[in-house]
Short mmCIF file of C-alpha atoms and ligand atoms in Angstrom, two decimals:
data_model
loop_
_atom_site.label_atom_id
_atom_site.label_comp_id
_atom_site.label_asym_id
_atom_site.label_seq_id
_atom_site.Cartn_x
_atom_site.Cartn_y
_atom_site.Cartn_z
CA MET Z 1 -34.25 -35.40 10.13
CA SER Z 2 -35.84 -32.52 12.93
CA PHE Z 3 -35.61 -29.09 11.73
CA ASP Z 4 -32.76 -28.83 14.71
CA LYS Z 5 -30.78 -31.69 13.79
CA VAL Z 6 -31.07 -30.20 9.74
CA HIS Z 7 -30.40 -26.57 11.06
CA GLN Z 8 -26.98 -28.08 12.78
CA GLU Z 9 -25.97 -30.43 10.37
CA LYS Z 10 -26.37 -27.72 8.35
CA GLN Z 11 -24.15 -25.08 10.36
CA ARG Z 12 -21.53 -28.56 11.41
CA ARG Z 13 -20.81 -27.97 7.88
CA LEU Z 14 -20.47 -24.34 6.76
CA SER Z 15 -18.22 -23.99 10.17
CA LYS Z 16 -15.80 -27.27 9.19
CA ALA Z 17 -15.57 -26.00 5.68
CA VAL Z 18 -14.62 -22.07 6.82
CA GLU Z 19 -12.10 -23.81 9.44
CA GLU Z 20 -10.11 -25.28 6.93
CA VAL Z 21 -10.53 -21.65 4.29
CA CYS Z 22 -8.90 -20.73 7.36
CA ASP Z 23 -5.87 -22.67 8.18
CA GLU Z 24 -5.29 -22.79 4.68
CA LEU Z 25 -4.86 -18.98 5.48
CA THR Z 26 -3.32 -19.11 8.55
CA LEU Z 27 1.15 -18.75 8.86
CA THR Z 28 3.08 -20.43 10.77
CA SER Z 29 6.52 -19.25 12.59
CA GLU Z 30 8.77 -21.36 10.20
CA LYS Z 31 6.77 -20.07 7.01
CA ILE Z 32 6.91 -16.44 8.35
CA CYS Z 33 11.34 -17.16 8.59
CA GLU Z 34 10.79 -18.52 4.60
CA LEU Z 35 9.67 -15.44 4.33
CA THR Z 36 12.10 -13.16 5.31
CA HIS Z 37 15.27 -15.63 4.29
CA PHE Z 38 13.50 -15.08 0.70
CA PHE Z 39 12.51 -11.19 0.93
CA ILE Z 40 16.51 -10.23 2.40
CA GLU Z 41 17.55 -12.89 -0.95
CA SER Z 42 15.17 -11.05 -3.74
CA MET Z 43 16.20 -7.23 -2.57
CA GLU Z 44 20.19 -8.45 -3.27
CA LYS Z 45 18.85 -9.24 -6.85
CA GLY Z 46 16.76 -6.55 -7.59
CA LEU Z 47 19.29 -4.34 -6.19
CA GLY Z 48 22.14 -6.40 -8.61
CA GLU Z 49 19.73 -6.15 -11.93
CA SER Z 50 19.26 -3.75 -14.32
CA LYS Z 51 15.90 -4.68 -15.61
CA GLU Z 52 13.22 -2.27 -14.31
CA ASP Z 53 10.75 -3.39 -17.61
CA ALA Z 54 7.83 -4.46 -18.07
CA SER Z 55 8.49 -8.28 -17.89
CA TYR Z 56 11.00 -7.96 -15.03
CA ARG Z 57 9.34 -10.29 -12.50
CA GLY Z 58 11.61 -9.81 -9.48
CA LEU Z 59 11.48 -7.91 -6.65
CA PRO Z 60 12.46 -4.12 -8.71
CA MET Z 61 14.24 -2.06 -5.82
CA ILE Z 62 14.28 1.27 -7.59
CA PRO Z 63 16.80 3.39 -7.22
CA THR Z 64 15.08 7.07 -5.78
CA TYR Z 65 18.44 9.09 -5.95
CA VAL Z 66 17.29 10.32 -2.75
CA THR Z 67 20.51 10.36 -1.37
CA GLY Z 68 19.90 12.53 2.48
CA LYS Z 69 18.39 11.89 5.76
CA PRO Z 70 16.23 15.82 6.51
CA ASN Z 71 16.96 16.27 10.15
CA GLY Z 72 13.50 18.22 11.44
CA THR Z 73 15.78 21.71 10.50
CA GLU Z 74 14.63 22.53 6.90
CA SER Z 75 11.60 25.54 5.98
CA GLY Z 76 10.47 26.53 2.56
CA VAL Z 77 6.91 27.15 1.13
CA LEU Z 78 6.23 24.18 -1.71
CA LEU Z 79 3.16 23.32 -3.59
CA ALA Z 80 3.05 18.53 -3.71
CA ALA Z 81 0.11 17.06 -5.60
CA ASP Z 82 0.14 13.89 -4.77
CA LEU Z 83 -1.80 10.76 -6.87
CA GLY Z 84 -2.11 7.53 -5.71
CA GLY Z 85 -4.97 4.77 -5.18
CA THR Z 86 -8.09 6.36 -4.79
CA ASN Z 87 -7.12 9.60 -4.65
CA PHE Z 88 -5.34 13.24 -6.15
CA ARG Z 89 -4.68 15.97 -2.86
CA ILE Z 90 -2.72 19.45 -4.52
CA CYS Z 91 -1.36 20.80 -0.94
CA SER Z 92 1.34 23.75 -0.41
CA VAL Z 93 3.34 22.98 2.54
CA ASP Z 94 5.06 25.19 4.72
CA LEU Z 95 7.78 24.05 6.58
CA GLN Z 96 8.71 25.43 9.74
CA GLY Z 97 12.67 23.84 10.51
CA ASN Z 98 11.64 22.14 13.91
CA HIS Z 99 9.65 19.61 12.99
CA LYS Z 100 6.38 21.71 12.34
CA PHE Z 101 4.60 21.84 9.47
CA ALA Z 102 1.39 23.86 8.45
CA LEU Z 103 -0.46 22.42 5.33
CA GLN Z 104 -3.29 23.34 2.86
CA GLN Z 105 -5.16 20.90 0.02
CA MET Z 106 -7.38 20.48 -1.73
CA LYS Z 107 -8.16 16.57 -2.37
CA SER Z 108 -11.08 15.35 -5.10
CA LYS Z 109 -11.52 10.68 -6.16
CA ILE Z 110 -10.42 9.69 -8.28
CA PRO Z 111 -13.02 10.29 -10.97
CA ASP Z 112 -14.65 5.83 -11.63
CA GLU Z 113 -14.27 6.61 -15.62
CA PHE Z 114 -10.11 6.83 -15.06
CA LEU Z 115 -10.32 3.14 -13.55
CA GLU Z 116 -13.17 1.65 -15.82
CA ASP Z 117 -12.96 2.79 -19.41
CA ASP Z 118 -10.81 1.66 -21.58
CA THR Z 119 -10.68 4.84 -24.06
CA VAL Z 120 -9.46 7.84 -21.31
CA THR Z 121 -6.22 8.75 -22.27
CA SER Z 122 -2.95 9.30 -20.77
CA ASP Z 123 -3.91 12.97 -21.45
CA ASP Z 124 -7.36 13.12 -20.12
CA LEU Z 125 -6.08 11.49 -16.87
CA PHE Z 126 -2.56 14.88 -16.92
CA GLY Z 127 -5.42 16.68 -18.63
CA TYR Z 128 -7.27 16.49 -15.15
CA LEU Z 129 -4.69 16.82 -12.61
CA ALA Z 130 -3.90 20.30 -14.31
CA ARG Z 131 -7.10 21.38 -13.65
CA ARG Z 132 -7.59 20.04 -10.04
CA THR Z 133 -3.96 22.51 -9.80
CA LEU Z 134 -5.56 24.95 -11.32
CA ALA Z 135 -8.52 25.03 -8.65
CA PHE Z 136 -6.21 24.86 -6.32
CA VAL Z 137 -3.88 27.68 -6.92
CA LYS Z 138 -6.94 30.29 -7.91
CA LYS Z 139 -8.61 28.80 -4.08
CA TYR Z 140 -5.86 28.76 -1.99
CA HIS Z 141 -2.73 31.21 -3.74
CA PRO Z 142 -4.42 33.14 -6.63
CA GLU Z 143 -1.74 35.57 -6.01
CA TYR Z 144 0.92 32.39 -7.65
CA LEU Z 145 -0.53 33.05 -10.72
CA GLN Z 146 1.13 36.49 -10.96
CA ASN Z 147 4.25 35.03 -9.91
CA LYS Z 148 7.08 36.41 -11.95
CA GLU Z 149 9.45 33.59 -9.76
CA GLU Z 150 9.04 29.66 -9.97
CA LEU Z 151 7.38 27.55 -7.81
CA LYS Z 152 8.66 24.31 -6.75
CA LEU Z 153 5.87 21.54 -6.51
CA GLY Z 154 6.94 17.59 -5.47
CA PHE Z 155 4.67 15.15 -7.52
CA THR Z 156 4.29 12.58 -5.55
CA PHE Z 157 3.63 9.08 -7.94
CA SER Z 158 2.30 5.52 -6.19
CA TYR Z 159 3.68 3.38 -8.50
CA PRO Z 160 6.09 1.98 -10.57
CA VAL Z 161 8.37 3.92 -12.18
CA ASP Z 162 12.37 3.88 -13.38
CA GLN Z 163 13.83 6.51 -12.51
CA LYS Z 164 17.03 7.78 -12.98
CA SER Z 165 17.16 11.31 -11.75
CA LEU Z 166 15.28 13.02 -9.34
CA ALA Z 167 12.99 15.29 -11.77
CA SER Z 168 12.06 12.25 -13.94
CA GLY Z 169 10.86 8.47 -14.25
CA THR Z 170 9.04 6.60 -17.03
CA LEU Z 171 5.91 4.35 -15.73
CA ILE Z 172 6.19 0.88 -15.76
CA ARG Z 173 3.87 -0.62 -15.03
CA TRP Z 174 -0.13 0.44 -13.11
CA THR Z 175 -1.24 -1.67 -10.14
CA LYS Z 176 -4.07 -0.69 -7.57
CA GLY Z 177 -6.56 -0.61 -10.57
CA PHE Z 178 -5.70 1.61 -13.46
CA LYS Z 179 -4.37 0.78 -17.01
CA ILE Z 180 -5.23 3.75 -19.25
CA LYS Z 181 -2.09 2.48 -21.75
CA ASP Z 182 -0.32 5.47 -23.44
CA THR Z 183 1.01 6.74 -19.89
CA LEU Z 184 2.78 2.99 -20.10
CA GLY Z 185 7.02 3.67 -20.69
CA LYS Z 186 6.19 7.39 -20.88
CA ASP Z 187 8.26 10.24 -18.25
CA VAL Z 188 4.96 10.86 -15.74
CA VAL Z 189 7.06 14.25 -14.32
CA GLN Z 190 7.22 15.67 -18.79
CA LEU Z 191 3.34 14.78 -18.26
CA TYR Z 192 2.32 16.86 -15.93
CA GLN Z 193 4.63 19.69 -16.77
CA GLU Z 194 2.83 19.02 -20.39
CA SER Z 195 -0.24 19.76 -18.63
CA LEU Z 196 0.40 22.30 -16.58
CA GLU Z 197 1.95 24.75 -19.23
CA GLU Z 198 -1.44 23.43 -20.53
CA GLN Z 199 -3.50 25.07 -17.70
CA GLY Z 200 -1.31 28.83 -17.61
CA LEU Z 201 0.37 27.15 -14.87
CA SER Z 202 4.25 27.74 -16.12
CA MET Z 203 5.13 29.56 -13.25
CA VAL Z 204 4.88 26.04 -11.69
CA ARG Z 205 7.84 23.19 -11.72
CA VAL Z 206 7.52 19.97 -11.30
CA VAL Z 207 11.34 19.35 -10.17
CA ALA Z 208 10.70 15.84 -7.87
CA LEU Z 209 9.14 13.27 -8.25
CA ALA Z 210 8.32 10.37 -5.10
CA ASN Z 211 6.76 7.23 -4.15
CA ASP Z 212 4.59 7.75 -1.59
CA THR Z 213 6.70 6.02 0.43
CA VAL Z 214 9.39 7.61 -0.11
CA GLY Z 215 7.54 10.83 0.44
CA THR Z 216 6.40 8.60 4.14
CA PHE Z 217 10.06 8.69 5.00
CA LEU Z 218 11.29 11.42 4.81
CA SER Z 219 8.97 13.43 6.18
CA HIS Z 220 8.45 10.56 9.54
CA CYS Z 221 12.29 11.69 9.26
CA TYR Z 222 11.08 15.38 9.67
CA CYS Z 223 7.89 15.23 12.03
CA SER Z 224 10.03 13.32 14.71
CA GLU Z 225 11.26 14.21 17.50
CA ASN Z 226 13.15 11.84 18.70
CA THR Z 227 15.69 10.96 16.01
CA GLY Z 228 18.87 12.06 18.52
CA SER Z 229 18.27 11.60 21.99
CA LEU Z 230 15.49 11.18 23.85
CA THR Z 231 15.48 12.46 27.90
CA SER Z 232 16.19 8.35 28.77
CA GLY Z 233 19.42 8.76 26.13
CA GLU Z 234 18.27 6.30 23.89
CA ILE Z 235 18.80 6.90 20.47
CA VAL Z 236 15.34 6.49 18.23
CA GLU Z 237 16.21 5.64 14.27
CA PRO Z 238 14.27 5.96 11.37
CA VAL Z 239 14.79 2.87 9.25
CA MET Z 240 11.81 2.95 6.91
CA GLY Z 241 8.42 4.60 5.34
CA CYS Z 242 6.05 2.16 4.34
CA ILE Z 243 1.92 2.02 3.44
CA PHE Z 244 0.18 -0.03 3.94
CA GLY Z 245 -3.72 1.64 2.24
CA THR Z 246 -4.76 0.09 -1.37
CA GLY Z 247 -1.88 -0.87 -1.47
CA THR Z 248 1.07 -2.03 -0.20
CA ASN Z 249 4.95 -0.95 -0.49
CA GLY Z 250 8.49 0.56 1.84
CA ALA Z 251 11.29 2.58 0.96
CA TYR Z 252 14.38 2.55 3.34
CA MET Z 253 18.19 3.85 3.21
CA GLU Z 254 20.74 1.37 1.20
CA LYS Z 255 24.43 1.54 1.52
CA ILE Z 256 25.20 3.45 -2.44
CA GLU Z 257 28.53 0.44 -2.95
CA ASN Z 258 25.78 -2.25 -2.55
CA ILE Z 259 23.44 -0.79 -4.91
CA LYS Z 260 24.88 -2.91 -8.21
CA LYS Z 261 22.61 -1.37 -10.60
CA LEU Z 262 24.05 2.37 -10.96
CA PRO Z 263 25.97 2.95 -13.32
CA GLU Z 264 29.21 2.83 -12.06
CA GLU Z 265 29.99 6.66 -13.40
CA VAL Z 266 26.85 8.14 -11.37
CA ARG Z 267 28.31 4.92 -8.47
CA GLN Z 268 31.33 7.42 -8.19
CA GLU Z 269 30.23 9.77 -8.69
CA LEU Z 270 28.09 10.18 -5.83
CA LEU Z 271 30.69 8.81 -3.60
CA GLN Z 272 33.41 10.98 -4.60
CA SER Z 273 30.74 13.45 -3.35
CA GLY Z 274 29.80 11.83 0.18
CA LYS Z 275 26.72 10.41 -0.12
CA THR Z 276 26.91 6.84 1.57
CA HIS Z 277 23.23 5.63 1.08
CA MET Z 278 20.43 6.18 -0.67
CA CYS Z 279 16.72 5.66 -0.47
CA ILE Z 280 15.71 2.65 -2.30
CA ASN Z 281 11.64 2.66 -3.74
CA THR Z 282 11.75 -1.62 -2.81
CA GLU Z 283 8.15 -2.20 -4.80
CA TRP Z 284 7.50 -5.50 -2.09
CA GLY Z 285 4.27 -5.49 -4.27
CA SER Z 286 6.02 -6.99 -6.56
CA PHE Z 287 8.10 -9.93 -4.04
CA ASP Z 288 7.84 -12.87 -4.98
CA ASN Z 289 6.05 -12.79 -8.46
CA ASP Z 290 6.81 -16.21 -9.23
CA LEU Z 291 5.23 -17.70 -5.62
CA LYS Z 292 8.39 -19.68 -5.26
CA HIS Z 293 6.91 -19.71 -1.02
CA LEU Z 294 4.41 -16.94 -0.90
CA PRO Z 295 1.19 -19.04 0.66
CA THR Z 296 -1.77 -18.96 -2.69
CA THR Z 297 -4.95 -19.99 -2.04
CA LYS Z 298 -7.47 -21.15 -5.24
CA TYR Z 299 -9.27 -17.41 -4.58
CA ASP Z 300 -5.70 -16.12 -4.75
CA ILE Z 301 -5.19 -17.51 -7.81
CA ASP Z 302 -8.95 -16.50 -9.36
CA ILE Z 303 -8.40 -13.14 -8.14
CA ASP Z 304 -5.25 -12.30 -9.58
CA GLN Z 305 -5.89 -13.91 -13.19
CA LYS Z 306 -9.94 -13.65 -13.37
CA PHE Z 307 -10.39 -9.75 -12.08
CA SER Z 308 -7.14 -7.72 -11.48
CA SER Z 309 -6.00 -5.60 -13.95
CA ASN Z 310 -2.77 -6.80 -13.48
CA PRO Z 311 -2.38 -10.32 -13.57
CA GLY Z 312 1.52 -12.16 -13.08
CA PHE Z 313 2.20 -9.37 -10.65
CA HIS Z 314 2.04 -7.57 -6.97
CA LEU Z 315 1.07 -10.67 -5.91
CA PHE Z 316 2.06 -9.96 -2.47
CA GLU Z 317 0.16 -6.44 -2.53
CA LYS Z 318 -3.26 -8.89 -3.67
CA ARG Z 319 -2.63 -11.08 -0.26
CA VAL Z 320 -1.83 -7.67 1.54
CA SER Z 321 -3.35 -4.92 0.32
CA GLY Z 322 -6.70 -3.26 1.26
CA MET Z 323 -8.34 -3.11 -2.34
CA PHE Z 324 -7.76 -7.04 -2.08
CA LEU Z 325 -9.29 -7.71 1.91
CA GLY Z 326 -12.63 -6.86 0.63
CA GLU Z 327 -12.09 -8.93 -3.27
CA ILE Z 328 -10.35 -11.84 -0.82
CA LEU Z 329 -13.50 -12.05 1.33
CA ARG Z 330 -16.56 -12.13 -1.33
CA ASN Z 331 -14.36 -15.13 -3.78
CA VAL Z 332 -14.75 -17.35 -0.75
CA LEU Z 333 -17.87 -16.52 0.25
CA LEU Z 334 -18.93 -17.68 -3.40
CA ASP Z 335 -17.26 -20.82 -3.81
CA LEU Z 336 -19.37 -21.37 -1.08
CA PHE Z 337 -21.93 -20.62 -2.24
CA ASN Z 338 -21.46 -22.40 -5.14
CA LYS Z 339 -21.11 -25.95 -2.47
CA ARG Z 340 -24.37 -24.84 -0.44
CA PHE Z 341 -22.89 -24.11 2.49
CA ILE Z 342 -23.87 -20.51 3.02
CA PHE Z 343 -27.06 -18.16 1.36
CA THR Z 344 -28.82 -21.64 0.64
CA GLN Z 345 -32.38 -19.46 0.34
CA TYR Z 346 -30.98 -18.52 -2.78
CA THR Z 347 -31.52 -21.21 -5.67
CA ALA Z 348 -28.41 -20.56 -8.00
CA GLU Z 349 -25.45 -17.25 -8.32
CA GLU Z 350 -27.21 -15.26 -10.74
CA LYS Z 351 -30.09 -14.81 -7.98
CA LEU Z 352 -27.81 -13.85 -5.56
CA PRO Z 353 -27.49 -9.47 -4.52
CA HIS Z 354 -25.83 -7.94 -8.00
CA ARG Z 355 -23.71 -6.25 -5.29
CA LEU Z 356 -21.71 -10.17 -3.96
CA LYS Z 357 -21.43 -10.67 -7.51
CA THR Z 358 -19.73 -7.56 -8.48
CA PRO Z 359 -15.64 -7.29 -8.30
CA PHE Z 360 -14.18 -5.19 -5.87
CA GLU Z 361 -17.33 -4.34 -4.29
CA LEU Z 362 -16.67 -5.00 -1.18
CA SER Z 363 -14.15 -3.47 0.18
CA SER Z 364 -12.00 -3.16 3.20
CA GLU Z 365 -13.90 -0.99 6.09
CA VAL Z 366 -16.43 -3.63 5.52
CA LEU Z 367 -14.43 -5.59 6.96
CA SER Z 368 -13.01 -3.77 9.90
CA HIS Z 369 -16.79 -3.60 11.00
CA ILE Z 370 -16.81 -6.98 11.15
CA GLU Z 371 -13.84 -8.08 13.17
CA ILE Z 372 -14.68 -6.25 15.79
CA ASP Z 373 -17.88 -6.67 15.99
CA ASP Z 374 -18.66 -7.69 19.56
CA SER Z 375 -22.76 -6.77 19.52
CA SER Z 376 -25.02 -9.48 20.23
CA GLN Z 377 -26.38 -11.60 17.94
CA LEU Z 378 -23.55 -9.93 15.61
CA ARG Z 379 -25.82 -7.42 14.77
CA GLU Z 380 -23.14 -5.20 13.87
CA THR Z 381 -21.95 -6.80 11.16
CA GLU Z 382 -25.71 -7.70 10.04
CA LEU Z 383 -26.35 -4.42 9.01
CA SER Z 384 -22.83 -3.50 7.75
CA LEU Z 385 -23.43 -6.58 5.36
CA LEU Z 386 -26.64 -5.46 4.55
CA GLN Z 387 -26.14 -1.54 4.10
CA SER Z 388 -23.02 -2.03 2.67
CA MET Z 389 -24.18 -5.62 0.09
CA ARG Z 390 -27.20 -5.20 0.29
CA LEU Z 391 -26.86 -9.54 2.12
CA PRO Z 392 -28.95 -10.64 4.52
CA THR Z 393 -27.51 -13.33 6.58
CA THR Z 394 -27.89 -16.02 9.84
CA TYR Z 395 -26.62 -15.62 12.27
CA ASP Z 396 -23.95 -18.53 11.69
CA GLU Z 397 -23.74 -17.11 8.96
CA ARG Z 398 -22.43 -14.85 10.57
CA ILE Z 399 -20.03 -16.16 13.16
CA ALA Z 400 -18.55 -17.96 9.80
CA ILE Z 401 -18.35 -15.16 8.46
CA GLN Z 402 -16.24 -12.67 10.89
CA ASN Z 403 -14.04 -16.10 11.54
CA LEU Z 404 -12.99 -15.41 8.10
CA VAL Z 405 -12.77 -12.06 7.61
CA ARG Z 406 -10.15 -12.53 11.20
CA ALA Z 407 -8.35 -15.12 9.07
CA ILE Z 408 -7.91 -12.98 5.51
CA SER Z 409 -6.80 -9.83 8.22
CA ARG Z 410 -4.16 -11.42 9.91
CA ARG Z 411 -2.47 -13.11 7.23
CA SER Z 412 -2.36 -10.03 5.54
CA ALA Z 413 -0.56 -8.32 8.59
CA TYR Z 414 1.71 -11.33 9.17
CA LEU Z 415 2.66 -11.07 6.01
CA ALA Z 416 2.63 -6.70 5.88
CA ALA Z 417 5.62 -8.45 8.91
CA VAL Z 418 7.55 -9.93 6.41
CA PRO Z 419 9.84 -7.09 4.72
CA ILE Z 420 9.99 -4.94 8.20
CA ALA Z 421 11.99 -7.94 9.68
CA ALA Z 422 14.14 -8.78 6.40
CA ILE Z 423 14.89 -4.47 5.64
CA LEU Z 424 15.97 -4.50 9.41
CA MET Z 425 18.41 -7.27 9.31
CA LYS Z 426 19.91 -6.30 5.47
CA THR Z 427 20.10 -3.06 6.80
CA GLY Z 428 22.05 -4.40 11.02
CA ALA Z 429 18.90 -1.13 11.92
CA LEU Z 430 18.21 -3.37 14.88
CA ASN Z 431 21.88 -3.29 16.01
CA GLN Z 432 23.33 -0.46 15.20
CA ARG Z 433 23.57 1.16 18.40
CA TYR Z 434 24.09 -0.17 22.08
CA HIS Z 435 20.22 -0.47 23.16
CA GLY Z 436 19.21 0.95 20.04
CA GLU Z 437 15.75 1.51 18.65
CA VAL Z 438 13.75 1.83 15.46
CA GLU Z 439 11.10 3.64 14.25
CA ILE Z 440 8.54 2.57 11.65
CA GLY Z 441 6.78 5.99 9.87
CA CYS Z 442 3.59 4.29 8.49
CA ASP Z 443 1.40 5.24 6.06
CA GLY Z 444 -2.41 3.73 4.48
CA SER Z 445 -5.76 3.05 5.33
CA VAL Z 446 -5.32 -0.07 6.16
CA VAL Z 447 -2.33 -0.08 8.84
CA GLU Z 448 -3.66 3.30 10.18
CA TYR Z 449 -7.92 2.32 11.26
CA TYR Z 450 -7.52 -0.95 10.68
CA PRO Z 451 -8.20 -2.76 14.07
CA GLY Z 452 -5.50 -4.70 15.11
CA PHE Z 453 -3.45 -4.33 11.88
CA ARG Z 454 -0.74 -2.64 14.18
CA SER Z 455 -0.39 -5.16 17.29
CA MET Z 456 -0.96 -8.08 14.69
CA ILE Z 457 1.83 -7.29 13.32
CA ARG Z 458 3.90 -7.13 16.19
CA HIS Z 459 3.05 -10.66 16.50
CA ALA Z 460 4.24 -11.72 13.84
CA LEU Z 461 7.62 -9.48 13.75
CA ALA Z 462 8.11 -11.42 17.21
CA LEU Z 463 7.51 -14.63 15.07
CA SER Z 464 9.93 -13.82 12.42
CA PRO Z 465 13.80 -13.56 12.76
CA ILE Z 466 14.72 -10.58 14.57
CA GLY Z 467 12.55 -12.02 17.70
CA PRO Z 468 10.52 -10.46 20.63
CA GLU Z 469 13.72 -8.88 21.38
CA GLY Z 470 13.66 -6.91 17.69
CA GLU Z 471 10.62 -6.17 17.78
CA ARG Z 472 10.32 -4.29 21.41
CA LYS Z 473 12.77 -2.15 19.36
CA THR Z 474 10.63 -1.92 16.60
CA HIS Z 475 8.22 1.55 16.93
CA LEU Z 476 4.91 1.59 14.26
CA CYS Z 477 4.51 4.97 13.67
CA ILE Z 478 1.70 6.21 11.85
CA ALA Z 479 3.08 9.44 9.53
CA LYS Z 480 0.28 11.26 8.71
CA ASP Z 481 0.72 13.15 5.56
CA GLY Z 482 3.28 11.39 4.81
CA SER Z 483 3.21 11.72 1.17
CA GLY Z 484 2.32 15.69 0.95
CA VAL Z 485 4.99 16.94 3.30
CA GLY Z 486 7.72 14.30 1.39
CA ALA Z 487 7.07 15.57 -2.00
CA ALA Z 488 7.85 19.03 -0.36
CA LEU Z 489 10.91 17.87 1.20
CA CYS Z 490 12.09 16.09 -2.39
CA ALA Z 491 11.47 19.23 -3.83
CA LEU Z 492 13.18 21.28 -1.51
CA VAL Z 493 16.80 19.72 -2.41
CA ALA Z 494 16.60 18.97 -6.00
C1 LIG F 501 1.36 -0.13 -5.41
C2 LIG F 501 2.35 1.32 -6.67
C3 LIG F 501 3.49 1.33 -5.22
C4 LIG F 501 2.68 2.26 -4.19
C5 LIG F 501 1.74 1.21 -3.61
C6 LIG F 501 1.33 1.38 -1.95
O1 LIG F 501 2.39 -0.69 -4.90
O2 LIG F 501 2.46 0.05 -6.58
O3 LIG F 501 4.90 2.25 -6.10
O4 LIG F 501 3.71 2.72 -3.28
O5 LIG F 501 0.97 1.03 -4.40
O6 LIG F 501 0.28 3.42 -2.44
#
């Protein structure tokens, strides 16, 4: 065979293999509808089952004890701390009572050893959080150190906790790569409070614990100036807060009468005091852990079983969130390599660039560059892969990789639309008022920075049971600084 023929044949085999993978990653309208109905079923089940322990496989649907929505007139200065998947942030938030706020913050990247080293303990982690808090207070508010009065702090802790009140909650399981065993089952508010006291910060009181989705929802309610009447006379209602970042999750207001898992006396007490709704942290990362309906490829199975810190759990998150998009691509590329379709200049897996063999080394940021690369010969993709992975590629390989990237991100965004559609349907939010519209507060690197992610969610909403009409009434808004402001709002009402 001539050189050209060999090249053409190689290219044909690669694009056929890629097409097969992309087909597997495609979600039809029927699948989106099936998943949406199953999500509603799972929410109802989760609201009735009071088993928020580590072995529970259903949708957690955790009551948060937040019973009202802010309206933007709240005011005060509060502290907020936020432990996420990548950073720890400590801030002071000045709520100005007019939908506006001012914020001072110190952000630190969580040291790698906390995620990688098995010998790290809970004391190490919370000691670190308290030391960062002290550093923040010394730098921005040294006057607090002389304070006799108590300073309220809201703690955003973006992991599944079993909450029994606004200011306490025990860790059910770690997600997003953490695996510190001795935190499991402990009250994270108490751990943080004790560490603060050890650092001499006994004037700081951790008065509220909030998931980042709850924080995002509250802060969106506070900041949104559309609530109430728009000039056009329409009413826009904030319905949920969601995160599409390292992890994914959402929170919304549920009728207290539907939250069957609340102890009866708590439910009665709340209803008698005039409360009607409570914010529920769905922990939708754990949707369909039994894989009854989620689309599943062999790559998804491998990532969960071989490479994740919580195998068998948070399987929805492993198909949707930023932590996994690059890892899915890495697994597909290794498989195509092992079948001799790609990177054929390397004779064996050991010879591949080290980074391509390292789990979680390919980041979703790299995918975001490839997604929209329209440079000639896909030069941007070439550079991006060289720089981040030390991986040289041919033009044919880059075309294949771009197709894969687009299929992986589209599946993620289409799946992301499922819980949104389900919550809109379950709460009846779209039908509450004539011409009523709804707002969804979103935060997280993927929804904020991944090109086209929000419009792909919108495509899928139109394909979901809410249809194009529901999609048009739904506004996906970026809620900046959601978790800091939200935690402060929680602390204010505590
Ligand atoms: C993970 C956590 C969840 C958090 C989400 C987004 O799914 O379990 O609590 O809200 O990530 O950060």
